Short mmCIF file of C-alpha atoms in Angstrom, two decimals:
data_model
loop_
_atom_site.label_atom_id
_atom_site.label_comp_id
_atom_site.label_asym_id
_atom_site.label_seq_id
_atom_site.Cartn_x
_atom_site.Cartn_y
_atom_site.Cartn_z
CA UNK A 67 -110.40 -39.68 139.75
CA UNK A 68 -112.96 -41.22 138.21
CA UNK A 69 -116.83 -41.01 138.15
CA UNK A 70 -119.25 -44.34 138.00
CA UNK A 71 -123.09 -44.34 137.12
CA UNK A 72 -125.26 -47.85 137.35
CA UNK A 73 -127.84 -48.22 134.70
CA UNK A 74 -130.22 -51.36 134.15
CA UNK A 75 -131.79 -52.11 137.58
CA UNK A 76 -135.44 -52.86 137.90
CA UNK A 77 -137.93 -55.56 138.77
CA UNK A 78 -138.28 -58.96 137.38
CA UNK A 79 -139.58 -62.24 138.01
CA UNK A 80 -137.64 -65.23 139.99
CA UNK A 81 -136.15 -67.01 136.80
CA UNK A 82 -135.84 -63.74 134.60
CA UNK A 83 -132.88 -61.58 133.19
CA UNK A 84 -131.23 -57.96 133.82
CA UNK A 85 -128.02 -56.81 132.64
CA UNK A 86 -126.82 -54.18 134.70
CA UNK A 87 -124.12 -50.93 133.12
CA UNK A 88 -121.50 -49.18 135.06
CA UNK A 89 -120.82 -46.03 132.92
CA UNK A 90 -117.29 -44.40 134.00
CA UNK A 91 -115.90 -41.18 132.93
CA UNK A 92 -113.11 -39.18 134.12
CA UNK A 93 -109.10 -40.92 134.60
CA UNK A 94 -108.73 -43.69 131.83
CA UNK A 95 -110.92 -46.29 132.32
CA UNK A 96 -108.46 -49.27 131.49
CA UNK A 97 -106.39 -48.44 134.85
CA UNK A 98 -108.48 -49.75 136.70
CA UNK A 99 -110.17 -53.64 138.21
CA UNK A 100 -113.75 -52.99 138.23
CA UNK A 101 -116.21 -54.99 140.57
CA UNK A 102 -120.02 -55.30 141.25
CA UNK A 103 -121.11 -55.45 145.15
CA UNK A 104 -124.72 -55.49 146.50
CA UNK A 105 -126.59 -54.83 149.71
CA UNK A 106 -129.78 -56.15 150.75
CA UNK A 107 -132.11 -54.35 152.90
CA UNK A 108 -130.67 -55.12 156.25
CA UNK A 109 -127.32 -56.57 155.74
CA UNK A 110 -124.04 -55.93 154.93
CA UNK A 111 -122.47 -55.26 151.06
CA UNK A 112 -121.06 -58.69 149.90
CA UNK A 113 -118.83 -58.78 146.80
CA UNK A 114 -120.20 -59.94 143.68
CA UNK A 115 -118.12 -60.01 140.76
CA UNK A 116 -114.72 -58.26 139.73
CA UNK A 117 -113.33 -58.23 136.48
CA UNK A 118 -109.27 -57.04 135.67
CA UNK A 119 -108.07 -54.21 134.13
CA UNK A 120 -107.77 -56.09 130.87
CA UNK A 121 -110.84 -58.10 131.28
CA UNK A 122 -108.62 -61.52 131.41
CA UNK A 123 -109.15 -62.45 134.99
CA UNK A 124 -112.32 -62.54 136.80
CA UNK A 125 -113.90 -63.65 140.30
CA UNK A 126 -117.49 -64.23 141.38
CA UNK A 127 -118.76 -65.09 144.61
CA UNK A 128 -120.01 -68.59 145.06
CA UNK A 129 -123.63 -67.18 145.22
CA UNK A 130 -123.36 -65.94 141.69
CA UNK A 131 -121.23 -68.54 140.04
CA UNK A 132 -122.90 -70.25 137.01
CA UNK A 133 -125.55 -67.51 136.92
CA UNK A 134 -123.77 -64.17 136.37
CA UNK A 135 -120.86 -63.00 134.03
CA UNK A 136 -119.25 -60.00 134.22
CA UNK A 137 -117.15 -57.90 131.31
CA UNK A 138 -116.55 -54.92 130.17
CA UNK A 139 -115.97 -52.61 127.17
CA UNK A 140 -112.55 -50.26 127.71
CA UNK A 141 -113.76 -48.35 124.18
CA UNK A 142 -117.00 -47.41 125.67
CA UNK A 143 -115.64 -46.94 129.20
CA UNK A 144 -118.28 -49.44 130.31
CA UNK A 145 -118.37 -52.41 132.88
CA UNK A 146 -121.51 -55.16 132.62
CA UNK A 147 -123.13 -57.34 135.25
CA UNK A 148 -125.26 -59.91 132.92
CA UNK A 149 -127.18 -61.64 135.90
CA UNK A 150 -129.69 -64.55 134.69
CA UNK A 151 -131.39 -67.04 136.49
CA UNK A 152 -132.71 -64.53 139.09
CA UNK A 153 -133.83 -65.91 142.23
CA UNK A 154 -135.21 -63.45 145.14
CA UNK A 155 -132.22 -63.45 147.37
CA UNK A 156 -130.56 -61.65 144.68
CA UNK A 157 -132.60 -58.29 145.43
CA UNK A 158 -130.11 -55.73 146.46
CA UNK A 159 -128.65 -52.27 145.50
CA UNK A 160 -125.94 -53.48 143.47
CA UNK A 161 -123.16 -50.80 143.12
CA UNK A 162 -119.93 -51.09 140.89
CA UNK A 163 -116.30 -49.88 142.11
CA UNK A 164 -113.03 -49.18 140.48
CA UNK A 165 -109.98 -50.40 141.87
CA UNK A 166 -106.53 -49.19 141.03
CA UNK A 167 -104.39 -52.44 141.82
CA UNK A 168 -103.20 -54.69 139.01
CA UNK A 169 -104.63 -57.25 141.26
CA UNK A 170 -108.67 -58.37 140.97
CA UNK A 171 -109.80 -57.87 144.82
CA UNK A 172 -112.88 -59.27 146.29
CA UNK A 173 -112.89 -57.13 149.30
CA UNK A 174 -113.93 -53.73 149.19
CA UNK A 175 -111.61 -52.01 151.15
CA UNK A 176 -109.56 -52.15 148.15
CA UNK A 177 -112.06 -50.24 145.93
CA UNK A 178 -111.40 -46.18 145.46
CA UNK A 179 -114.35 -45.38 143.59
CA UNK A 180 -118.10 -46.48 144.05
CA UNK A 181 -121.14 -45.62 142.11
CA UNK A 182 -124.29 -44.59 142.95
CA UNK A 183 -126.18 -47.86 143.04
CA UNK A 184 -128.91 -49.58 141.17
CA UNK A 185 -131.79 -51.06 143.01
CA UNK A 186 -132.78 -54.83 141.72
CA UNK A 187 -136.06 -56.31 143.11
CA UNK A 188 -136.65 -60.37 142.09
CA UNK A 189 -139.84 -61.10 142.43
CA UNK A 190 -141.24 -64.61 143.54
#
């Protein structure tokens, strides 16, 4: 099993910067894919980013693409969601996941472990 806390959200201006952290403890961190998902007020969670156990491969939604990188550290047991160019529409809870397929997935059925969340709010 393994444990997941988000770090980083906050509010910032349309155009600005955050970089979100997914701290995970427990079962070794390298088994796993690790993605970032978010849900807006009202709607349903849409994948974001996922990133492979080795941090070779990774997938971003189309909405994303261009404007926010994921990686991750496997000595500090850490995942990061670098997100630039904000625009409003990106205002969500963004939550990470750990997935134990060799596979990246962009679904997240496929995910066995979710954090908390971390609440982003772009302002206009």
């Amino acid at each position: 099993q393994v444990q997941l806390v988000e770090s980083g959200g906050g509010l910032v201006q349309a155009g600005g910067s955050l970089r979100l952290s997914c701290a995970a403890s427990g079962r070794t961190f390298s088994v796993y894919a690790m993605g970032w998902f978010r849900q807006a007020p009202g709607k349903e969670r849409e994948f974001v980013a996922a990133i492979s156990r080795g941090g070779g491969s990774t997938k971003y939604a189309d909405s994303v693409k261009g404007r926010f990188t994921i990686s991750r550290d496997i000595a500090k047991n850490t995942v990061y969601l670098q997100m630039n160019s904000l625009k409003p529409e990106d205002t969500a809870d963004y939550y990470c996941a750990a997935d134990s397929a060799r596979v990246v997935h962009v679904t997240e059925k496929f995910y066995d472990y979710w954090g908390q969340g971390a609440q982003v709010t772009v302002s206009s």
